[in-house]
Short mmCIF file of C-alpha atoms in Angstrom, two decimals:
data_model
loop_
_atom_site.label_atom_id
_atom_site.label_comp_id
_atom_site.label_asym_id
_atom_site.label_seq_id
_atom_site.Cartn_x
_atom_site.Cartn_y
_atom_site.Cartn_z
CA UNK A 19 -91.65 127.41 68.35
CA UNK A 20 -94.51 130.36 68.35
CA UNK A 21 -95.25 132.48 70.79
CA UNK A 22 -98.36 134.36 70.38
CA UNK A 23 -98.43 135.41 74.09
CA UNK A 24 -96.62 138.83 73.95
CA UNK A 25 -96.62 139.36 70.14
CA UNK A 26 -98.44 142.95 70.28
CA UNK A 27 -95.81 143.97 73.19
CA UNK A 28 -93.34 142.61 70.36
CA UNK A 29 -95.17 144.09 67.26
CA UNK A 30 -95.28 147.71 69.30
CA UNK A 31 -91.50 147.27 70.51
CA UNK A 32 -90.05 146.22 66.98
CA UNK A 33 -92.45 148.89 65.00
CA UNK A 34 -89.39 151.49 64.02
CA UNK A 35 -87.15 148.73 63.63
CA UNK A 36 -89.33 147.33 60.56
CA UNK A 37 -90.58 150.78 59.61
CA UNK A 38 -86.16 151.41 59.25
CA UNK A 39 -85.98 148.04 57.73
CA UNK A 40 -88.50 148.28 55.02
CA UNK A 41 -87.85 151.85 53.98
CA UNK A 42 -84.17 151.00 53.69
CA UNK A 43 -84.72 148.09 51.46
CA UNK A 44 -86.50 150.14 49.05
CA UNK A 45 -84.35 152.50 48.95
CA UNK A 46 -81.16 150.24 48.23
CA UNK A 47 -83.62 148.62 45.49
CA UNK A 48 -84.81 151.45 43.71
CA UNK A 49 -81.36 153.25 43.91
CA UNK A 50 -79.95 149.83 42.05
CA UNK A 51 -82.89 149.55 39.61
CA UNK A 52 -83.68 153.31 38.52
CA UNK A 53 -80.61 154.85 38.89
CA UNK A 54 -77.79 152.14 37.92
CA UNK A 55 -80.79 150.28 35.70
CA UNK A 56 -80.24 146.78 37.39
CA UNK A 57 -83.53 144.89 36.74
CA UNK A 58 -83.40 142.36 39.52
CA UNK A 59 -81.69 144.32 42.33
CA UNK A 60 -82.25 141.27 44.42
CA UNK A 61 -78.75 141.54 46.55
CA UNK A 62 -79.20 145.23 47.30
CA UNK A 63 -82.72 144.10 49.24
CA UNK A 64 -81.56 141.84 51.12
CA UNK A 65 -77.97 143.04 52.19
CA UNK A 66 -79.70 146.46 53.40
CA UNK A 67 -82.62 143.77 55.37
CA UNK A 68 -80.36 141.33 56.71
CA UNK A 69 -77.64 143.90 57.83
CA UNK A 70 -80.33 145.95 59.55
CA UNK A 71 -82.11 142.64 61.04
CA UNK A 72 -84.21 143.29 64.20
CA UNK A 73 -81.52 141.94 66.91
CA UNK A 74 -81.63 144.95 69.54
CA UNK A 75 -77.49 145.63 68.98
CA UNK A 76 -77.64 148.02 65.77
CA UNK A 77 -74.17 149.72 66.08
CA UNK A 78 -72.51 150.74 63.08
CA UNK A 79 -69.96 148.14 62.97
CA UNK A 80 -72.25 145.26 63.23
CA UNK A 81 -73.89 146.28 60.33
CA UNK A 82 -70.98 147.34 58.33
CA UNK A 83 -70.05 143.64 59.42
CA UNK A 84 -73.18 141.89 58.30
CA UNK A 85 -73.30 143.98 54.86
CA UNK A 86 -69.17 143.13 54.09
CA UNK A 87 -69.71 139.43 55.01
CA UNK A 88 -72.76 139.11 52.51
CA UNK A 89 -70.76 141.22 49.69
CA UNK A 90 -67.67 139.38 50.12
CA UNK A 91 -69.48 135.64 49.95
CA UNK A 92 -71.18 137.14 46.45
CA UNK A 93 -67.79 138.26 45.35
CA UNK A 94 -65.67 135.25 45.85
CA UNK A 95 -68.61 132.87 43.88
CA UNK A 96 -69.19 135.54 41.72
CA UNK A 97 -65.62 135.50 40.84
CA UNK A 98 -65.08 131.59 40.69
CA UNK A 99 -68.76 131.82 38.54
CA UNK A 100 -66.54 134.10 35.70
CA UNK A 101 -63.26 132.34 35.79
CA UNK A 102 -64.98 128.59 35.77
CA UNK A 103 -68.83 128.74 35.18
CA UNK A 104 -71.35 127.09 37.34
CA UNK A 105 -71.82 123.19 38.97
CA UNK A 106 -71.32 120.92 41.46
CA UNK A 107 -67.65 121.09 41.48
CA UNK A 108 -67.99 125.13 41.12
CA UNK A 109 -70.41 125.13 44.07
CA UNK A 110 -68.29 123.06 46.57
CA UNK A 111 -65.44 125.54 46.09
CA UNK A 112 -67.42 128.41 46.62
CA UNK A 113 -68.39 127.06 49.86
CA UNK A 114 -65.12 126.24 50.77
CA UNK A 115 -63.27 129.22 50.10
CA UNK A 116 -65.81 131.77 51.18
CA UNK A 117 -65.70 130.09 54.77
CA UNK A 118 -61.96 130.00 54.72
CA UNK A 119 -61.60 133.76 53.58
CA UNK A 120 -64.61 135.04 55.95
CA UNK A 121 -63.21 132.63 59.14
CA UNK A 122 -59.43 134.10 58.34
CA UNK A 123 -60.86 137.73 58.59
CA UNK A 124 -63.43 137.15 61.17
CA UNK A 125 -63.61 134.74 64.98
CA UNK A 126 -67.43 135.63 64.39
CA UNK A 127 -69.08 131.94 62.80
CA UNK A 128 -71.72 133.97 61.85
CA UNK A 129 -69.84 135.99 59.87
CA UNK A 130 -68.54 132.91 57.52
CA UNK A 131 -71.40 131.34 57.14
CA UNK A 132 -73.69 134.35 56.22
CA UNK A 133 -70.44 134.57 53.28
CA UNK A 134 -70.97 130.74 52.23
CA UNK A 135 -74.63 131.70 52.11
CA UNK A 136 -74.41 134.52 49.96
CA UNK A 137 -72.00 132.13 47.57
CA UNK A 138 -74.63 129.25 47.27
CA UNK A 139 -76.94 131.86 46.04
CA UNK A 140 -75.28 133.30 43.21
CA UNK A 141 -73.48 130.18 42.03
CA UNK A 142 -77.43 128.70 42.03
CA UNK A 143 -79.58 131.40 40.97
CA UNK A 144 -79.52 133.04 37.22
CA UNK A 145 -77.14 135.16 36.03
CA UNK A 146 -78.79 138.78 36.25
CA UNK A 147 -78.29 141.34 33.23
CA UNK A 148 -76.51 144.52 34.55
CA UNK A 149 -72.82 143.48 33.83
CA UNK A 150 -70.07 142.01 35.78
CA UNK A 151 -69.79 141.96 39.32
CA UNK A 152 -73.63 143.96 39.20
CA UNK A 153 -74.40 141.41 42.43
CA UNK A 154 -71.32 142.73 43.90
CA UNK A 155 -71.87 146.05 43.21
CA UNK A 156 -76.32 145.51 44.63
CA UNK A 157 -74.48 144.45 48.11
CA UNK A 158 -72.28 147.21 48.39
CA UNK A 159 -75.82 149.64 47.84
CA UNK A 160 -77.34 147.46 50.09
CA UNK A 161 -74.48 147.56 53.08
CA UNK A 162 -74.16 151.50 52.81
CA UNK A 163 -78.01 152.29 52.70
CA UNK A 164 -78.24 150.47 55.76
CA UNK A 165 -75.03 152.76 57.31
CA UNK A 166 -77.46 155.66 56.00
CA UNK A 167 -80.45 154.70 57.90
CA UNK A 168 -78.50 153.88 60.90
CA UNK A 169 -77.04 157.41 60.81
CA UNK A 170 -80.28 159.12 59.86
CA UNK A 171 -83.10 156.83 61.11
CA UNK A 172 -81.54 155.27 63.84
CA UNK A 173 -83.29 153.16 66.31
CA UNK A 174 -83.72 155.09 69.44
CA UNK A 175 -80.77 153.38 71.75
CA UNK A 176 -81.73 155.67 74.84
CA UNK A 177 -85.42 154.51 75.26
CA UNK A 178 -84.32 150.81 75.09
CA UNK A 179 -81.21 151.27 77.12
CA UNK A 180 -84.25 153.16 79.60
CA UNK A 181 -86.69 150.24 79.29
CA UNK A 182 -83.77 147.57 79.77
CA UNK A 183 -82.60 149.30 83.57
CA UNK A 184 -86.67 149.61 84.34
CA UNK A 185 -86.80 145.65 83.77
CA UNK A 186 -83.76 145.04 86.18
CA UNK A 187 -84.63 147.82 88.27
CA UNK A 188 -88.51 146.14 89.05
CA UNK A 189 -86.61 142.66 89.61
CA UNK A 190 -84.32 144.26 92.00
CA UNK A 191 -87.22 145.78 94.12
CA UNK A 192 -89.36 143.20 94.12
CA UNK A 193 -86.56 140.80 95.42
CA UNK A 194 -86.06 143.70 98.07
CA UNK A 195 -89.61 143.50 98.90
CA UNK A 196 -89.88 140.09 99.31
CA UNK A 197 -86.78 139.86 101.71
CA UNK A 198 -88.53 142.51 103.61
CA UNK A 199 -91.30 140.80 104.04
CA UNK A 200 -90.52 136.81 105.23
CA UNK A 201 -87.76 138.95 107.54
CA UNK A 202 -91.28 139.94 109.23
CA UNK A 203 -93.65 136.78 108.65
CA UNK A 204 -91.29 134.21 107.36
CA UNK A 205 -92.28 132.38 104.34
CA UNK A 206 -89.77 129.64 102.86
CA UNK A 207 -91.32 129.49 99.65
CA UNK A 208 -91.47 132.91 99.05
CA UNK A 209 -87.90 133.35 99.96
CA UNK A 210 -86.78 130.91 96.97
CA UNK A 211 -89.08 132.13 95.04
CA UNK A 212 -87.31 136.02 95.58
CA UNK A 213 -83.53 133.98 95.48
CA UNK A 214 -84.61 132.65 92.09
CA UNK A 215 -85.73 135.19 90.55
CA UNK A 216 -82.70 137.37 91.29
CA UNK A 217 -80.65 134.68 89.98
CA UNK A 218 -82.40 135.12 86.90
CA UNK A 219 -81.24 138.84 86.04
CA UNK A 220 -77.90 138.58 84.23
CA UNK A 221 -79.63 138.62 80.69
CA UNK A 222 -81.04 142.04 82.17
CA UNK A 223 -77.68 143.29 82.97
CA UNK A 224 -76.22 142.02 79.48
CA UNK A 225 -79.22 143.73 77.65
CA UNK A 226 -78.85 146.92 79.27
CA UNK A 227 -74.96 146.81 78.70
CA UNK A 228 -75.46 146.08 75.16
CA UNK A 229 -77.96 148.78 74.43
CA UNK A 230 -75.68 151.53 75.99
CA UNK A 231 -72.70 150.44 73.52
CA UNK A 232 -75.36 150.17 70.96
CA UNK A 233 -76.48 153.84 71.89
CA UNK A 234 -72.56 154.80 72.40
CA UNK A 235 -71.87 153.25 68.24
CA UNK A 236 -74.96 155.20 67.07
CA UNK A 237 -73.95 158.40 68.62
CA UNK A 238 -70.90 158.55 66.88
CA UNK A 239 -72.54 158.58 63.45
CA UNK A 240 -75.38 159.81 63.89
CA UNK A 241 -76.10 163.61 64.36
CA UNK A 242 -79.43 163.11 66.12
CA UNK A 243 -77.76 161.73 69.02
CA UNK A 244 -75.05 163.43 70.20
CA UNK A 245 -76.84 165.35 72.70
CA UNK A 246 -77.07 162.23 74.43
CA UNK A 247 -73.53 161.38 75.27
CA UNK A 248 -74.31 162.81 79.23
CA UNK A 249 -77.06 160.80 79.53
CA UNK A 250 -75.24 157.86 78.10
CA UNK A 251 -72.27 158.29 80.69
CA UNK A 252 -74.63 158.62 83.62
CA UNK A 253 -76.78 155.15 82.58
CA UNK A 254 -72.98 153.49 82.17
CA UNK A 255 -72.42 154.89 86.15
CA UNK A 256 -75.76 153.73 87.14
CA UNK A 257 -75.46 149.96 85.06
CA UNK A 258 -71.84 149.15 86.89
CA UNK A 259 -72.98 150.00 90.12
CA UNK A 260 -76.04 147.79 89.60
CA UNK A 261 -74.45 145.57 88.31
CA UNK A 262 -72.17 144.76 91.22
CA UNK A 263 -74.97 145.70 93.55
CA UNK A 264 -77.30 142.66 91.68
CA UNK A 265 -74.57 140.24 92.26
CA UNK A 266 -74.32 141.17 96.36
CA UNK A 267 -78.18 141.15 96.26
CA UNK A 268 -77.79 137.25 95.15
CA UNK A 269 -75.72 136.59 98.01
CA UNK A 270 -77.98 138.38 100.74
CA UNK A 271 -80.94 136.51 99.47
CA UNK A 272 -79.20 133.09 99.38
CA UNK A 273 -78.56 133.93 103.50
CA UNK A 274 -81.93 135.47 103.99
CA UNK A 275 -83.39 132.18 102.24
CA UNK A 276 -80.94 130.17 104.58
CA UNK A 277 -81.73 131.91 107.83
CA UNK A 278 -85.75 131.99 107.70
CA UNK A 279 -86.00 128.41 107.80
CA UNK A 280 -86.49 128.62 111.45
CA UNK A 281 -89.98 130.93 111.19
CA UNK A 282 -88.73 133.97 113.15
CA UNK A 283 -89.72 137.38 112.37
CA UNK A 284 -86.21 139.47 112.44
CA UNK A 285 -88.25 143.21 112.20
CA UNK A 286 -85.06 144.77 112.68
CA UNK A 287 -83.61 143.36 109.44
CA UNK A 288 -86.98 143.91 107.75
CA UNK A 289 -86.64 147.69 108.53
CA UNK A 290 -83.16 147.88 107.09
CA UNK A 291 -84.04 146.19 104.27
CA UNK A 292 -86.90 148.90 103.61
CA UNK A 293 -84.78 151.75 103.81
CA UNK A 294 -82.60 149.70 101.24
CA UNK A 295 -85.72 149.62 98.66
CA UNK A 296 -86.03 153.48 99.42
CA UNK A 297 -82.57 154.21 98.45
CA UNK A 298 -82.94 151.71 94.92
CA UNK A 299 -86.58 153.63 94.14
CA UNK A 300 -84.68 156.60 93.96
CA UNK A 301 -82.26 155.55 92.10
CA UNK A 302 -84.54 154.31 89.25
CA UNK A 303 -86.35 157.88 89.24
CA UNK A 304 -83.20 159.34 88.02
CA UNK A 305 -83.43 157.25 84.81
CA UNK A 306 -85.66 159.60 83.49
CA UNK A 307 -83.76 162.64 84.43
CA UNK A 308 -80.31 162.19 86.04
CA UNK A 309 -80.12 165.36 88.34
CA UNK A 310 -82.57 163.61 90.47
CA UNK A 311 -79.74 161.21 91.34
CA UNK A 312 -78.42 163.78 94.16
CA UNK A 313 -81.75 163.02 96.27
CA UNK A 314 -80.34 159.43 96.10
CA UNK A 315 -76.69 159.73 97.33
CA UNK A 316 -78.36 162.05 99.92
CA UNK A 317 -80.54 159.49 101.19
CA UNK A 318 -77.71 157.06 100.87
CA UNK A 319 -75.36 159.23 103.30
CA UNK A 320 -78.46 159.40 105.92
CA UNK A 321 -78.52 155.55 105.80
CA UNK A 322 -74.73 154.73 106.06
CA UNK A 323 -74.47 155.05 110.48
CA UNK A 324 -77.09 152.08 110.47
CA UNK A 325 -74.35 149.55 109.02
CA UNK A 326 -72.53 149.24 111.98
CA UNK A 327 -73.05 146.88 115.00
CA UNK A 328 -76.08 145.51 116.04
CA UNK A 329 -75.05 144.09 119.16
CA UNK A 330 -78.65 142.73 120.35
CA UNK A 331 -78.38 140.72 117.39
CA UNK A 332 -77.53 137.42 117.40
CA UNK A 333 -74.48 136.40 114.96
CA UNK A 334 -76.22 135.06 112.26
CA UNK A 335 -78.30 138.06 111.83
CA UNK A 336 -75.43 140.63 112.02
CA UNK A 337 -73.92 138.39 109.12
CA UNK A 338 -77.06 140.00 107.34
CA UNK A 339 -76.09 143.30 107.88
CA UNK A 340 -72.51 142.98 107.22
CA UNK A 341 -73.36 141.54 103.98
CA UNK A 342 -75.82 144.79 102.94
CA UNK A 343 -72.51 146.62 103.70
CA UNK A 344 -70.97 145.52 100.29
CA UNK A 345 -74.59 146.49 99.18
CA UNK A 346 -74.58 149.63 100.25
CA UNK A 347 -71.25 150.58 98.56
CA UNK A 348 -72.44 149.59 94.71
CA UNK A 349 -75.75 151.88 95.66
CA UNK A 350 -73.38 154.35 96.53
CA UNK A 351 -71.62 153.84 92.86
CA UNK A 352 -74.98 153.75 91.00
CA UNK A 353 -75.89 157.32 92.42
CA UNK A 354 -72.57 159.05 91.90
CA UNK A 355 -70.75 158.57 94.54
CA UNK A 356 -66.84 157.72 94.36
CA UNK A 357 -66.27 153.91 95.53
CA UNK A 358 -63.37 155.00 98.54
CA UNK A 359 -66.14 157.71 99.23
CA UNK A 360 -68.77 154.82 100.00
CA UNK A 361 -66.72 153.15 102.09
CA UNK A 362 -65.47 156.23 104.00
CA UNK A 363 -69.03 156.76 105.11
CA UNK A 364 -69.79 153.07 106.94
CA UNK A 365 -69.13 152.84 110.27
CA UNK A 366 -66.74 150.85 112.03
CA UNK A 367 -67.77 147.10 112.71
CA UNK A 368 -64.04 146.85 114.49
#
């Protein structure tokens, strides 16, 4: 349930995030309470916290969504509260019919039930002064001061989209690494130790992918960020190609993990292999500035005539190098480089 291990890494990664939060909630409660003179502003708080939140996806429209689903669920009770007064009976129907509305607009569950939450509360707690539909009128403050901050203050989507492809990016080598090395002194368990770890990386991929559309939302809105849009367009490039080149790294591992059970050293594979880690090394230094990127479709053109035959191989280990080929090709789409380009530059294995 707690996890103390890691909670200054959290603390120092969620730090803006609460900074946003808090300021934000202030805001949307002083705006209710000195300027519309609602004494217990308690809906504008916690609309403008809970639409913020800390999850790492802050676009725009999963706020907007968070802030409408909390205003509508106050609405509907506050509604039923007017036309029928409060209890039991009163209560269930609140429930029921801010589900049904929020589940007819959204397929999102959380979406209803953060609307039959926001019901329960104002058919149980007291009736504020401030006049009718005040509540109603506290989440709407809340839901755009949040829009405001993510606008004005928003979380910085670039250096967690950055920090995301670093995490996949030291997974990925490391796996590399390790196949390099039991292809020179074979070692069984620390070829399924390399297999499951890069089994392990989708979440990486999903977080990265989720922080660039995060980063695309924000940039829309938000004038801060708009100088960003190239940089956002190259890390999309550089994501799909690893992305497809994680997924072929799975299946070369899963052979290299198959064909070491025998103990032999393969150096040749080992070699190839290196020159493969090369190629991904330069690929992660253009996450911090994306011209570098030429250096690693250069390198990556240099490398292409060693994919063809190996015929002093034996069979099982040219099935290794046929296998890099599809490799090879989603490097090629991480640096730049057009797909039909990629394969254009393997040699023939006819």
């Amino acid at each position: 349930m707690f996890e103390l291990r890691g909670g200054s890494a959290r603390v120092k990664d969620s730090l803006w995030a609460i900074l946003q939060i808090a300021m934000a909630a202030t805001t949307a409660y002083a705006i209710a309470y000195f300027l519309l003179g609602h004494p217990v502003p308690l809906l504008a708080v916690t609309v403008a916290i809970s639409s913020l939140g800390l999850a790492r996806d802050t676009r725009p429209d999963r706020v907007a969504a968070t802030a409408l689903a909390m205003t509508l669920g106050v609405g509907l009770s506050e509604t039923l509260l007017l036309l029928f007064g409060a209890g039991s009976i009163q209560l269930l129907v609140a429930i029921l019919l801010a589900l049904l509305v929020a589940r007819f607009i959204s397929a999102n569950p959380a979406f209803a039930l953060t609307a039959a939450i926001q019901a329960v509360l104002v058919q149980l707690l007291q009736v504020p002064t401030g006049g009718v539909y005040a509540r109603v009128l506290d989440g709407v403050i809340g839901g755009l001061v949040a829009l405001l901050f993510t606008a004005l203050l928003p979380r910085n989507p670039i250096k967690l989209a950055r920090a995301d492809a670093a995490q996949l990016f030291s997974i990925f080598k490391e796996t590399l690494g390790d196949v390099r090395s039991v292809l020179l002194t074979p070692d069984v368990q620390l070829a399924d130790g390399a297999l499951d770890r890069i089994r392990k990386t989708q979440p990486l991929i999903d977080n990265w992918r989720a922080s660039l559309e995060s980063a695309i939302s924000i940039g829309k809105i938000s004038p801060f960020y708009r100088w960003a849009k190239q940089q956002i367009k190259d890390q999309l490039v550089l994501l799909e190609g690893m992305d497809l080149a994680t997924r072929n790294l799975r299946v070369v591992v899963r052979r290299v993990d198959f064909l070491v059970r025998d103990l032999r050293p393969r150096p040749e594979l080992a070699q190839l292999t290196a020159k493969f880690l090369i190629a991904v090394d330069l690929l992660e230094s253009s996450l911090d500035d994306f011209s570098l990127s030429h250096k690693a479709r250069k390198y990556l053109v240099k490398l292409a005539p060693e994919l063809g035959v190996y015929p002093q191989l034996p069979l099982s280990e040219q099935v290794i190098v046929l296998q890099l080929r599809p490799l090879f090709v989603d490097l090629c789409q991480a640096s730049g480089i057009d797909i039909e380009q990629a394969k254009d530059l393997l040699p023939s294995v006819d």
